[in-house]
PDB file of C-alpha atoms and ligand atoms in Angstrom:
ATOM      1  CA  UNK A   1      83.390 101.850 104.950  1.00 28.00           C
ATOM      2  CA  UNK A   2      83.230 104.895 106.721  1.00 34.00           C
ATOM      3  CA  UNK A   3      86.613 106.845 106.880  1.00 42.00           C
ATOM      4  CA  UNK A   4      87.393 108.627 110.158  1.00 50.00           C
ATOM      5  CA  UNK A   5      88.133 112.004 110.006  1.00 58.00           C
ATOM      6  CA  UNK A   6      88.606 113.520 113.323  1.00 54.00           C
ATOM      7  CA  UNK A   7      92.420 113.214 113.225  1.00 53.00           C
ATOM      8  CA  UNK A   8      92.096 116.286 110.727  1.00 57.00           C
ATOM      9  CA  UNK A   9      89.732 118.433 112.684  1.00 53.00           C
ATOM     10  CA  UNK A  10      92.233 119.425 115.346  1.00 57.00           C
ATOM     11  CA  UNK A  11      93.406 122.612 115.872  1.00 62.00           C
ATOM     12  CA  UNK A  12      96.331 122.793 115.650  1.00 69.00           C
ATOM     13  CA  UNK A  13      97.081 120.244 113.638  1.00 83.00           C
ATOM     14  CA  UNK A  14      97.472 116.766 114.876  1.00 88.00           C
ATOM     15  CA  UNK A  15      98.678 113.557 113.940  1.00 90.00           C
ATOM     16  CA  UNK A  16      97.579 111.930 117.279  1.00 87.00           C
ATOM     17  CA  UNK A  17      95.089 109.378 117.127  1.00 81.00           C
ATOM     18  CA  UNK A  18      95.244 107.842 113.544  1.00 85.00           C
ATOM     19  CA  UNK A  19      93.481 104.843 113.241  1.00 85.00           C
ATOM     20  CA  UNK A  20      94.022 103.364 110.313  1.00 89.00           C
ATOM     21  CA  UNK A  21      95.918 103.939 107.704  1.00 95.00           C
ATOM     22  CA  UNK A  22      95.861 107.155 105.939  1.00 96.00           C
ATOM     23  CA  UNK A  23      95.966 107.545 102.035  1.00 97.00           C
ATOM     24  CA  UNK A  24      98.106 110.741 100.704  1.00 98.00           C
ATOM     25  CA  UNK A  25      96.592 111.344  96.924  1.00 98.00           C
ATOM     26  CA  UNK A  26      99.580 112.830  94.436  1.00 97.00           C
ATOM     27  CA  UNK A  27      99.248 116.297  92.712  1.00 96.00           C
ATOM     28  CA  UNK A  28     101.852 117.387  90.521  1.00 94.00           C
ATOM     29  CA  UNK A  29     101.514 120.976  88.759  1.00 94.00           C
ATOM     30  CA  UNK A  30     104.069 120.390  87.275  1.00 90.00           C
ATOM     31  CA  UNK A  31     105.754 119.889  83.323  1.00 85.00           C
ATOM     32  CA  UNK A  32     108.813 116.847  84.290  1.00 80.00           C
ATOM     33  CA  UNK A  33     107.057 114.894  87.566  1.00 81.00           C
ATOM     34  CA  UNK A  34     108.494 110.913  86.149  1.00 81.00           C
ATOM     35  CA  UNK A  35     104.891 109.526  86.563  1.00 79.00           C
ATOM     36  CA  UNK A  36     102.240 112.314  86.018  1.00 77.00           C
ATOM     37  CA  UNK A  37     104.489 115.260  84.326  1.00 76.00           C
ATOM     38  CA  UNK A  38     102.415 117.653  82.287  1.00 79.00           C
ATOM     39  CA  UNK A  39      99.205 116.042  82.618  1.00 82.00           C
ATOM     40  CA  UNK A  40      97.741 118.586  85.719  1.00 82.00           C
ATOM     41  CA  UNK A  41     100.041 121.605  84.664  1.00 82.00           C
ATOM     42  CA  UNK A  42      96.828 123.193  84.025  1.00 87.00           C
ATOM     43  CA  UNK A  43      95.482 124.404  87.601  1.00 89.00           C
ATOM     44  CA  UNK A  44      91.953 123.640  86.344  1.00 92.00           C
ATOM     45  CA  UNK A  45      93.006 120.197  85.775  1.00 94.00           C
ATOM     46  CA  UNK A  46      94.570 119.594  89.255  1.00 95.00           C
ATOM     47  CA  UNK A  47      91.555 121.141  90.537  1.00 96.00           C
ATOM     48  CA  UNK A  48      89.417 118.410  88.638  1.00 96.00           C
ATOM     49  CA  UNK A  49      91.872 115.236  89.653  1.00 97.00           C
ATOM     50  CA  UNK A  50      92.276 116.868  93.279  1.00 97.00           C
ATOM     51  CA  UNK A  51      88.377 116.576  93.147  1.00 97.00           C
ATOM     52  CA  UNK A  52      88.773 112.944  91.735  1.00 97.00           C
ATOM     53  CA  UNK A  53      91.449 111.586  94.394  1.00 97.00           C
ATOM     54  CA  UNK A  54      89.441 113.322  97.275  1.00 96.00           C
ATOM     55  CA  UNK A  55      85.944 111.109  96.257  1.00 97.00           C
ATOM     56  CA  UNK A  56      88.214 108.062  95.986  1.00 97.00           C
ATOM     57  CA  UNK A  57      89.203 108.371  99.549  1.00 96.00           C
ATOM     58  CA  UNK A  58      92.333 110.161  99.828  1.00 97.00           C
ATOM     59  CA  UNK A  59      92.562 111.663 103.370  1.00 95.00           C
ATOM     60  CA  UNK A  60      94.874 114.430 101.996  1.00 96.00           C
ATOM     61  CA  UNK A  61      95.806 115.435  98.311  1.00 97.00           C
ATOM     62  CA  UNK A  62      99.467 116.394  98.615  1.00 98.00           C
ATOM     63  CA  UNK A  63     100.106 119.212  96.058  1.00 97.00           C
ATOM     64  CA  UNK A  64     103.677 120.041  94.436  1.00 96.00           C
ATOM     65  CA  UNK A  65     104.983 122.691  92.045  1.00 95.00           C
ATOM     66  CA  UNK A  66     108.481 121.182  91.511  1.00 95.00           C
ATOM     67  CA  UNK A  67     109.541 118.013  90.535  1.00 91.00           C
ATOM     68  CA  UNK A  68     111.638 115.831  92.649  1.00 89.00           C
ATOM     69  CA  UNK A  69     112.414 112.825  90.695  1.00 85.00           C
ATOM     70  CA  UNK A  70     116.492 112.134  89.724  1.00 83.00           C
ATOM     71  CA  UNK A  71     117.591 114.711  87.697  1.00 81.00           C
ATOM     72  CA  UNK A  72     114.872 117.668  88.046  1.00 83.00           C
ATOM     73  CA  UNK A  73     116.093 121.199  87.543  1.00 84.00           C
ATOM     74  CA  UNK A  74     114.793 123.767  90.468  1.00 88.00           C
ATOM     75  CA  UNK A  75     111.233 125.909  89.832  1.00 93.00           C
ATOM     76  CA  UNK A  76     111.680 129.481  90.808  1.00 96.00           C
ATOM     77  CA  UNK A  77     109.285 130.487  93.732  1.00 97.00           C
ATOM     78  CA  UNK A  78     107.459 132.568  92.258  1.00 96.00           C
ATOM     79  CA  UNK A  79     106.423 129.862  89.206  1.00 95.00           C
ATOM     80  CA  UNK A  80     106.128 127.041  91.969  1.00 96.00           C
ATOM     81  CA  UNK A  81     103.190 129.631  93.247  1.00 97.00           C
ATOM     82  CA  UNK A  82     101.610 130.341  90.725  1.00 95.00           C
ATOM     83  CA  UNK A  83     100.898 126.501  89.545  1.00 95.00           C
ATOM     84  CA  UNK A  84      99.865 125.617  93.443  1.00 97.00           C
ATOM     85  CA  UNK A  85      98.471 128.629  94.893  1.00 97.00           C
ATOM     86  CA  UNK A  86      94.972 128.301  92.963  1.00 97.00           C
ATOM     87  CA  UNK A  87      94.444 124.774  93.511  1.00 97.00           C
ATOM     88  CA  UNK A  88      95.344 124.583  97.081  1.00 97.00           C
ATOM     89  CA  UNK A  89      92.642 127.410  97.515  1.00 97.00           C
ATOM     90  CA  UNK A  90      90.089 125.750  95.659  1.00 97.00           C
ATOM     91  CA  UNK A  91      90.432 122.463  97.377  1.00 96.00           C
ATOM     92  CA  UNK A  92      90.676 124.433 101.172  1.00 94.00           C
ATOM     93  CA  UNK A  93      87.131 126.125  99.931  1.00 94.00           C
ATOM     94  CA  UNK A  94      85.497 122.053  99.121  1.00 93.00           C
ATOM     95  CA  UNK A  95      87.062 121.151 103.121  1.00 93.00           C
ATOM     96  CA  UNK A  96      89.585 119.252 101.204  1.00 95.00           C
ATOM     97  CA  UNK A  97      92.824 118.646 103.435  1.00 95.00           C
ATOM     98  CA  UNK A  98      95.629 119.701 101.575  1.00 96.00           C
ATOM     99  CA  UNK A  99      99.667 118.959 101.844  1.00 97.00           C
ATOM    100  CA  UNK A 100     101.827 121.112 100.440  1.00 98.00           C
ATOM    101  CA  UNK A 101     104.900 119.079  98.663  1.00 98.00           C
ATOM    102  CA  UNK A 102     107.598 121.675  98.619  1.00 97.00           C
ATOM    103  CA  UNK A 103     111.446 122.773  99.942  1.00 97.00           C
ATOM    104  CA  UNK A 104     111.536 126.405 100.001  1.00 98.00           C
ATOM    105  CA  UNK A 105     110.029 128.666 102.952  1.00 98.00           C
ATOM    106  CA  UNK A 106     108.357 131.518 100.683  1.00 98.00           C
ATOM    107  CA  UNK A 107     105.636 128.705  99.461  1.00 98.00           C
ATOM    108  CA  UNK A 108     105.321 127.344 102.688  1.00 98.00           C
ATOM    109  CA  UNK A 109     104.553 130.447 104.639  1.00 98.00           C
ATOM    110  CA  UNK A 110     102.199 131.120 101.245  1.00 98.00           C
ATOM    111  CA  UNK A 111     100.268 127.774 101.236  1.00 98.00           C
ATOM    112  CA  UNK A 112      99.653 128.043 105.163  1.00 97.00           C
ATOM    113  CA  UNK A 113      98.024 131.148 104.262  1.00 97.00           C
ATOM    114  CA  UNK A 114      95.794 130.044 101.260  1.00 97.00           C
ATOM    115  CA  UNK A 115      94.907 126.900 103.989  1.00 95.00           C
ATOM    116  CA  UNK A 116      96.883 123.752 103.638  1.00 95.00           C
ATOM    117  CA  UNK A 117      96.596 121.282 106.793  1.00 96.00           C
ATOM    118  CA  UNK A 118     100.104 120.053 105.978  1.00 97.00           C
ATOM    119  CA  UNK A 119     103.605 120.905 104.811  1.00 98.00           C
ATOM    120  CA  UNK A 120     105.678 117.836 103.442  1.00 98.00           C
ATOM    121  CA  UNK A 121     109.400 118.945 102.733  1.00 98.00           C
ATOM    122  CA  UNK A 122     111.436 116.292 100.813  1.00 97.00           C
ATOM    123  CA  UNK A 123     113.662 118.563 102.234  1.00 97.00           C
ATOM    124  CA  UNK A 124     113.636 118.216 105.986  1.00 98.00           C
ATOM    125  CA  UNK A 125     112.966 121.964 106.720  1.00 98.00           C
ATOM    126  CA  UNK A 126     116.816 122.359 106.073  1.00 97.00           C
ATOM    127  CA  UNK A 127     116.519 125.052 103.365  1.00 97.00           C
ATOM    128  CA  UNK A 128     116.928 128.993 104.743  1.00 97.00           C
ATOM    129  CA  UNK A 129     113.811 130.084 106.993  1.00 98.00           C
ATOM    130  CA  UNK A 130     111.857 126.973 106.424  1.00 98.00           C
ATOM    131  CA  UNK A 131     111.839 125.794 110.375  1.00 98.00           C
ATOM    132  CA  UNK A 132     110.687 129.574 110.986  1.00 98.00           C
ATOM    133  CA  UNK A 133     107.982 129.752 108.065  1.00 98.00           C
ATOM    134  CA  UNK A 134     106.426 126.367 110.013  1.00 98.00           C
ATOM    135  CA  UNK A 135     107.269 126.514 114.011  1.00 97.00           C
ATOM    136  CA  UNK A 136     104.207 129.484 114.375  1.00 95.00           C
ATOM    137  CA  UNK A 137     101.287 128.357 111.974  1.00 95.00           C
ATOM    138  CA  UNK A 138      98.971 125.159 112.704  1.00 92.00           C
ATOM    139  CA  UNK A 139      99.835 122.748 110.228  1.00 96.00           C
ATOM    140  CA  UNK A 140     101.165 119.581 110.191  1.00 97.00           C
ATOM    141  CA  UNK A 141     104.827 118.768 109.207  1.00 98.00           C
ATOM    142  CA  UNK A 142     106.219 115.339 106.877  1.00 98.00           C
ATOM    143  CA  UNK A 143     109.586 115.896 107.720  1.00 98.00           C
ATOM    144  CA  UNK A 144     111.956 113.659 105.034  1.00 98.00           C
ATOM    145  CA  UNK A 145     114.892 112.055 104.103  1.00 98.00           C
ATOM    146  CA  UNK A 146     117.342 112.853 100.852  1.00 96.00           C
ATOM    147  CA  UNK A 147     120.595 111.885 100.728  1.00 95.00           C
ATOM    148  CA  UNK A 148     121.828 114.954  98.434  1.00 87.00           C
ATOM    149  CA  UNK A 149     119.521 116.996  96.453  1.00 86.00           C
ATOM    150  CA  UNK A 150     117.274 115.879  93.679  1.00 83.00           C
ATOM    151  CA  UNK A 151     119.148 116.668  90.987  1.00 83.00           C
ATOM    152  CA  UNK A 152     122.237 114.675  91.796  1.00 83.00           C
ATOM    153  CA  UNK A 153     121.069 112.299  94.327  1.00 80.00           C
ATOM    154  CA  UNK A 154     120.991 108.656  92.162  1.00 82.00           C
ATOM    155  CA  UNK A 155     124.395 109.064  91.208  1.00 84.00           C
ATOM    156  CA  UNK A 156     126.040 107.093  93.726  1.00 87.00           C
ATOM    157  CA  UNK A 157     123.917 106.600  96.755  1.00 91.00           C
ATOM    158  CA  UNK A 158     126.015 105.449  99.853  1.00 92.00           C
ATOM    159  CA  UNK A 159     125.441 104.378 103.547  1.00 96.00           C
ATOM    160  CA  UNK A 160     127.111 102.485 106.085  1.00 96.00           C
ATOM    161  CA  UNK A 161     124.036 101.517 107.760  1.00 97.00           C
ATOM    162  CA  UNK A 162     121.355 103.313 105.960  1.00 97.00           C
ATOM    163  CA  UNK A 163     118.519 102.500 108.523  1.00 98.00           C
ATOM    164  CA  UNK A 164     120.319 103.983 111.154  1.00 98.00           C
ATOM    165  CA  UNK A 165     121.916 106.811 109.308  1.00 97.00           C
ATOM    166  CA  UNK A 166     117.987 107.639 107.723  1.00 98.00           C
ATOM    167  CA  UNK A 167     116.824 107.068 111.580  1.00 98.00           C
ATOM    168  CA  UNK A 168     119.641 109.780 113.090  1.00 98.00           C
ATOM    169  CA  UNK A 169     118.399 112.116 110.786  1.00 98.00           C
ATOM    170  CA  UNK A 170     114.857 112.046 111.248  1.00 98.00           C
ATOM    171  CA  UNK A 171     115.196 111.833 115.130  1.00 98.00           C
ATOM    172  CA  UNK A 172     117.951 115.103 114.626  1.00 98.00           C
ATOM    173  CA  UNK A 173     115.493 116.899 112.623  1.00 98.00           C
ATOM    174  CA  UNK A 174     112.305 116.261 114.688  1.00 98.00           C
ATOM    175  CA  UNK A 175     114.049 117.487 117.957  1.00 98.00           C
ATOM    176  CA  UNK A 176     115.009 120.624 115.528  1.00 98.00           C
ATOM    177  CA  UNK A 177     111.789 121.783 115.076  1.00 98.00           C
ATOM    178  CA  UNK A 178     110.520 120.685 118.660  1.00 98.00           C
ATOM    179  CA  UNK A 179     112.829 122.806 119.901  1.00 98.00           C
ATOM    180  CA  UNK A 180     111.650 125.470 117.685  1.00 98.00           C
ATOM    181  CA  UNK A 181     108.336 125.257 119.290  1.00 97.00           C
ATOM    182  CA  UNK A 182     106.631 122.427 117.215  1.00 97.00           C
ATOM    183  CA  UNK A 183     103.935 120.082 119.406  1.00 96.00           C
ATOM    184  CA  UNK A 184     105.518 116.723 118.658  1.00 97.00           C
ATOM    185  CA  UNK A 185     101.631 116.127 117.333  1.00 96.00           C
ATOM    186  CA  UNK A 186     102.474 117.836 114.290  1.00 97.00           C
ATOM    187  CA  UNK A 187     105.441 116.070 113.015  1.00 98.00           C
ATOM    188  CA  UNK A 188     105.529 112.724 110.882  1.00 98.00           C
ATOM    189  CA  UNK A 189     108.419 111.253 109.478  1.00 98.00           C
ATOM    190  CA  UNK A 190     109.427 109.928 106.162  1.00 98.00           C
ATOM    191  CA  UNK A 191     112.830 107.835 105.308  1.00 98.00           C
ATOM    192  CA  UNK A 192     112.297 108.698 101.709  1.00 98.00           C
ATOM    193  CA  UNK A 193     112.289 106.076  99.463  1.00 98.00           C
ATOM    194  CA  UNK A 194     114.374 106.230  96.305  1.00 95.00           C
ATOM    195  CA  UNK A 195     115.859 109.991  97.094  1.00 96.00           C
ATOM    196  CA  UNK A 196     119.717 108.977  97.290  1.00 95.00           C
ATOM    197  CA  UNK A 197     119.006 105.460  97.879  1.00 96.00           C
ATOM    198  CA  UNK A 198     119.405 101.656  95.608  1.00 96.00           C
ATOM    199  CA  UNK A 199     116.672  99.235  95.823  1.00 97.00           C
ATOM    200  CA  UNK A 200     118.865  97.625  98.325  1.00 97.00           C
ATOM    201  CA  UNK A 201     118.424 101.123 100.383  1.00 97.00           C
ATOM    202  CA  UNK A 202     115.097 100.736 100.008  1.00 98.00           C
ATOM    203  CA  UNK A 203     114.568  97.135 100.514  1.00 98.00           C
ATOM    204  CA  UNK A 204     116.669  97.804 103.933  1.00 98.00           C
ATOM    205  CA  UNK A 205     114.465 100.554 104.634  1.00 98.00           C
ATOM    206  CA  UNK A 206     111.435  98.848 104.181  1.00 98.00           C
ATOM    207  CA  UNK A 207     112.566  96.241 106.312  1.00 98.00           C
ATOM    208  CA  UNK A 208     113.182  99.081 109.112  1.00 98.00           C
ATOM    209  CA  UNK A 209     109.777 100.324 109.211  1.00 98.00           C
ATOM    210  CA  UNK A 210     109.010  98.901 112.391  1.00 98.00           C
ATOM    211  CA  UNK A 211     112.312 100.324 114.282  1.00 98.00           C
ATOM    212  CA  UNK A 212     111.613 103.547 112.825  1.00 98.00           C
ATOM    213  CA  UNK A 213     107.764 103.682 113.868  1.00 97.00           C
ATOM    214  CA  UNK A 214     108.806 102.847 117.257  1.00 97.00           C
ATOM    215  CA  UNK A 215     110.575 106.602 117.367  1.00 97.00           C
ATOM    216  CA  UNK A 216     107.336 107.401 118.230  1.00 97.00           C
ATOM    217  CA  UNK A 217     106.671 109.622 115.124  1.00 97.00           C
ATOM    218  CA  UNK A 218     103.775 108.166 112.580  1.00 97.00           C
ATOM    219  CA  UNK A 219     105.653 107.384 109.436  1.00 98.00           C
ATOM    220  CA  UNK A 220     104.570 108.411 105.708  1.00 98.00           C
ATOM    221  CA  UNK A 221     105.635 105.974 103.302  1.00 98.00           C
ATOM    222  CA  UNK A 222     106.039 107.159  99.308  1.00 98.00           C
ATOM    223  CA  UNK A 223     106.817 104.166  97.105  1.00 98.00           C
ATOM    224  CA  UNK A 224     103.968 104.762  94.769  1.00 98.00           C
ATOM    225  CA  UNK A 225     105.188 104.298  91.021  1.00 97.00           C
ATOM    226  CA  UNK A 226     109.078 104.710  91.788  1.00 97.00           C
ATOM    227  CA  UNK A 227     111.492 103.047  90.042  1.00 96.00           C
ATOM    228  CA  UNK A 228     111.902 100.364  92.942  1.00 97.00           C
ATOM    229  CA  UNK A 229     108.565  99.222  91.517  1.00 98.00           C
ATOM    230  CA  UNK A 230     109.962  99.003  88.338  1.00 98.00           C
ATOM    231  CA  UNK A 231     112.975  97.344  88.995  1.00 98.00           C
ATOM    232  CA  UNK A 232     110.665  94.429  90.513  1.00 98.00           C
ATOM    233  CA  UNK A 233     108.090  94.466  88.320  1.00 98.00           C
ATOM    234  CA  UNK A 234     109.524  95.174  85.166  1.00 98.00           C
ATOM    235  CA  UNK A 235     107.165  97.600  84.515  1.00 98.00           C
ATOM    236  CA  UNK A 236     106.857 100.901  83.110  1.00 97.00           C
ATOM    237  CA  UNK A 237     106.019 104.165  84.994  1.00 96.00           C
ATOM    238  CA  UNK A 238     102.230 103.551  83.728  1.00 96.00           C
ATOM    239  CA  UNK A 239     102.062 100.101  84.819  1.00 97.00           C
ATOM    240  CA  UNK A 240     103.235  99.623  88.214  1.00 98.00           C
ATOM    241  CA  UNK A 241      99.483 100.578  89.479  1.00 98.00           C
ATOM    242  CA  UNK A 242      99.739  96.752  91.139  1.00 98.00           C
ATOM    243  CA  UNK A 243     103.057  96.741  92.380  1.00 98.00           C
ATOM    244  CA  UNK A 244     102.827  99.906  94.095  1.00 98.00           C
ATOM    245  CA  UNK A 245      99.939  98.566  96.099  1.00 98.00           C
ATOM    246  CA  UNK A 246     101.530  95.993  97.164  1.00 98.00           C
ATOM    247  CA  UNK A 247     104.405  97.866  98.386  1.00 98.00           C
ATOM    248  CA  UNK A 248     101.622 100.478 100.354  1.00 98.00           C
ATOM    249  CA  UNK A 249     100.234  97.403 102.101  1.00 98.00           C
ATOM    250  CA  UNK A 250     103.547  96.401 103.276  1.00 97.00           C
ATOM    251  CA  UNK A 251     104.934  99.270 104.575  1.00 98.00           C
ATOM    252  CA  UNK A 252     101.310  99.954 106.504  1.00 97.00           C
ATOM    253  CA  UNK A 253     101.843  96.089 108.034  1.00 97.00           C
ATOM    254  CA  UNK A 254     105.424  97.668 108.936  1.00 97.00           C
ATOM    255  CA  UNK A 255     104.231 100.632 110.792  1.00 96.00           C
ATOM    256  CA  UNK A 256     103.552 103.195 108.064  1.00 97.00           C
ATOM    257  CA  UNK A 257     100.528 105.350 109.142  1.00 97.00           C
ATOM    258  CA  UNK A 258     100.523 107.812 105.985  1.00 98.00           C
ATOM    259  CA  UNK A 259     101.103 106.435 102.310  1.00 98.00           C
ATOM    260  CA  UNK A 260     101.403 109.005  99.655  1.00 98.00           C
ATOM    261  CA  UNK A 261      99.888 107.198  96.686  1.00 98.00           C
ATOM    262  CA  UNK A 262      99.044 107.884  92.602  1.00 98.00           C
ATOM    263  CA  UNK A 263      96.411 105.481  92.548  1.00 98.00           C
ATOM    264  CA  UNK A 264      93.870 106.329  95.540  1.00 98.00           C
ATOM    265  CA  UNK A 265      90.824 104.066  94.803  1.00 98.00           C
ATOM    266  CA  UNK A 266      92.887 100.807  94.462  1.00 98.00           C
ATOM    267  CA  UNK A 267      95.196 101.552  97.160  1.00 98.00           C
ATOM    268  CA  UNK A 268      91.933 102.313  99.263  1.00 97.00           C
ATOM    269  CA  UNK A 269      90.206  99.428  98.562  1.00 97.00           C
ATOM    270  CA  UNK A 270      93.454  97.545  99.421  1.00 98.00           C
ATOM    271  CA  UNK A 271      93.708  99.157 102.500  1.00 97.00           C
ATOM    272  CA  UNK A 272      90.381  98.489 103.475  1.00 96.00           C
ATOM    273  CA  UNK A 273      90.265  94.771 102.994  1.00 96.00           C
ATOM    274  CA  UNK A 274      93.656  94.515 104.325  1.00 95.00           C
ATOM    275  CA  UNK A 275      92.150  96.032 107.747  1.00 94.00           C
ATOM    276  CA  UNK A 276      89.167  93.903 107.864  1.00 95.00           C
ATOM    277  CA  UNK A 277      91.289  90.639 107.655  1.00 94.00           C
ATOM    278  CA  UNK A 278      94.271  90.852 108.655  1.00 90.00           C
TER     279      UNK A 278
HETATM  280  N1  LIG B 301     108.198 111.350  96.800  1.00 54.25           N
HETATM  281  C1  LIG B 301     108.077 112.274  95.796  1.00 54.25           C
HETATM  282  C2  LIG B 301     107.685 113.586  96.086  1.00 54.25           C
HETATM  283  N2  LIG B 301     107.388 113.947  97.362  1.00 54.25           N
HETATM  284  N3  LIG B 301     107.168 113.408  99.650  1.00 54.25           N
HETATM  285  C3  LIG B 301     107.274 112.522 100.646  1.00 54.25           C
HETATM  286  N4  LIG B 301     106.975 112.875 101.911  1.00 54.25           N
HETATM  287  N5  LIG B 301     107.674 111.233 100.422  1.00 54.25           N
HETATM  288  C4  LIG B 301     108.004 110.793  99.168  1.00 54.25           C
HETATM  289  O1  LIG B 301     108.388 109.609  99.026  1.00 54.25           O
HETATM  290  C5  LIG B 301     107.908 111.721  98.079  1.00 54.25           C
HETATM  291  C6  LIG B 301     107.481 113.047  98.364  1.00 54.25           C
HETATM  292  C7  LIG B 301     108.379 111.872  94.388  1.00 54.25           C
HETATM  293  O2  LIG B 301     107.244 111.410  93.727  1.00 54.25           O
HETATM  294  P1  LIG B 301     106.272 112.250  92.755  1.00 54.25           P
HETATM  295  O3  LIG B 301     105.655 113.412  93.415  1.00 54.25           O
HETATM  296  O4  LIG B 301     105.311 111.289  92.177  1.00 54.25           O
HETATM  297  O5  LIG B 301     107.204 112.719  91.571  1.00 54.25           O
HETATM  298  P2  LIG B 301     107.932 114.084  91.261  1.00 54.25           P
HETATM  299  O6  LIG B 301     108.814 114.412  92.412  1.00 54.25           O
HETATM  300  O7  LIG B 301     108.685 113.788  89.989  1.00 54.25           O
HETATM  301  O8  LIG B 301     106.885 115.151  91.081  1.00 54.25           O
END
């Protein structure tokens, strides 16, 4: 099937007009990432599986230095750099769109410069300078969800209504940067699944997809592999390639535009059937 690309052609960067579904393929250069750790620490390697999820059909390879998952210990900036900085300018050089998957504004304003398309902050742009590194350049923003920070959050996630505390939030943050000077265009909005949050968070939040879409932001969904999967599946990290489809289909009936996925080709192929008979 052929995959649309005009979406990513715009300058500046523009989420208007998505079609279908779009498929965000995972990068980690990193040692401690809980699905991939250590197995594209080696630039040359995330170069190569970049290469790989870009001929499978991602529509953007989403590229992180520093771990997220429960638990992870902070990467300096300078060391976060240095395992991205190559690979995002390789894949810029093959017309690869990039995301950058990172918190602090020093590799943002970097990775703009070496030519990602997209910055996706797990962090909401709340760190020190990150609204300013952003508000100027042309790239598109995944602004996200955490309750707490990464290395604390799953200790004792708590809401009152977490659909509409994870929906104040995003709206809060989006008007933020709009009123920093960001084209509404360039923002999408993720409610962060699993990042201070039960599987009862995120079976809420799943069921909210549609109330959030209708913000009028597209939405990125990341379920891919996370230990929701797990606790439904039973399944270990390796083998929730199945479950984690699933989960990309449903949040993409719900209103998800983006899903930011390990396993491109299945998810893909899912995807694609999914749209033809739905
Ligand atoms: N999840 C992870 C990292 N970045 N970004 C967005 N927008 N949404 C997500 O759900 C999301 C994200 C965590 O997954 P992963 O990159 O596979 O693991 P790690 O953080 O351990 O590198």
């Amino acid at each position: 099937m052929r995959r649309d690309e005009g979406w990513r052609r715009a300058t500046p960067f523009s989420f208007a007009g998505i079609a279908r579904p779009l498929v965000m393929g995972i990068v980690n250069v990193t040692d401690d990432s809980f699905s991939d750790g250590g197995r594209f620490r080696d630039p040359s390697r995330a170069i190569e599986h970049a290469l790989e999820l870009a001929a499978e059909g991602a529509d953007l390879v989403d590229v992180g230095g520093e771990s997220t998952r429960p638990g992870a210990a902070p990467v300096p900036a300078d060391e976060e750099l240095r395992r991205i900085l190559p690979v995002i300018e390789a894949l810029a050089r093959e017309g690869i769109a990039v995301s950058v998957d990172t918190m602090k504004a020093a590799v943002m304003r970097a990775a703009i410069a070496a030519g990602c398309a997209v910055v996706n902050d797990v962090n909401a742009f709340l760190a020190t300078g990150a609204v300013e590194a952003v508000a100027g350049a042309d790239v598109g923003l995944v602004v996200m969800h955490m309750q707490g920070t990464p290395r604390t959050m799953q200790q004792a996630p708590k809401y009152g209504d977490v659909a509409a505390e994870v929906g104040a939030f995003l709206r809060e943050r989006a008007t933020a940067l709009e009123t920093a000077g960001v084209a509404h265009e360039r923002i999408a909005l993720d409610p962060g699944f699993g990042f201070g949050k039960t599987l009862e968070h995120n079976r809420a939040l799943f069921h909210a997809l549609p109330a959030l879409a209708a913000m009028g932001y597209p939405l990125v969904a990341g379920v891919s592999r996370k230990k929701m999967i797990g606790e439904l599946t039973g399944r270990a990290v390796g083998e929730r390639s199945a479950g984690s489809v699933a989960a990309a289909l449903l949040a993409a009936q719900n209103g998800a535009s983006l899903v930011r996925v390990h396993d491109v080709r299945e998810t893909v192929d899912a995807l694609n059937v999914w749209m033809e008979l739905r």
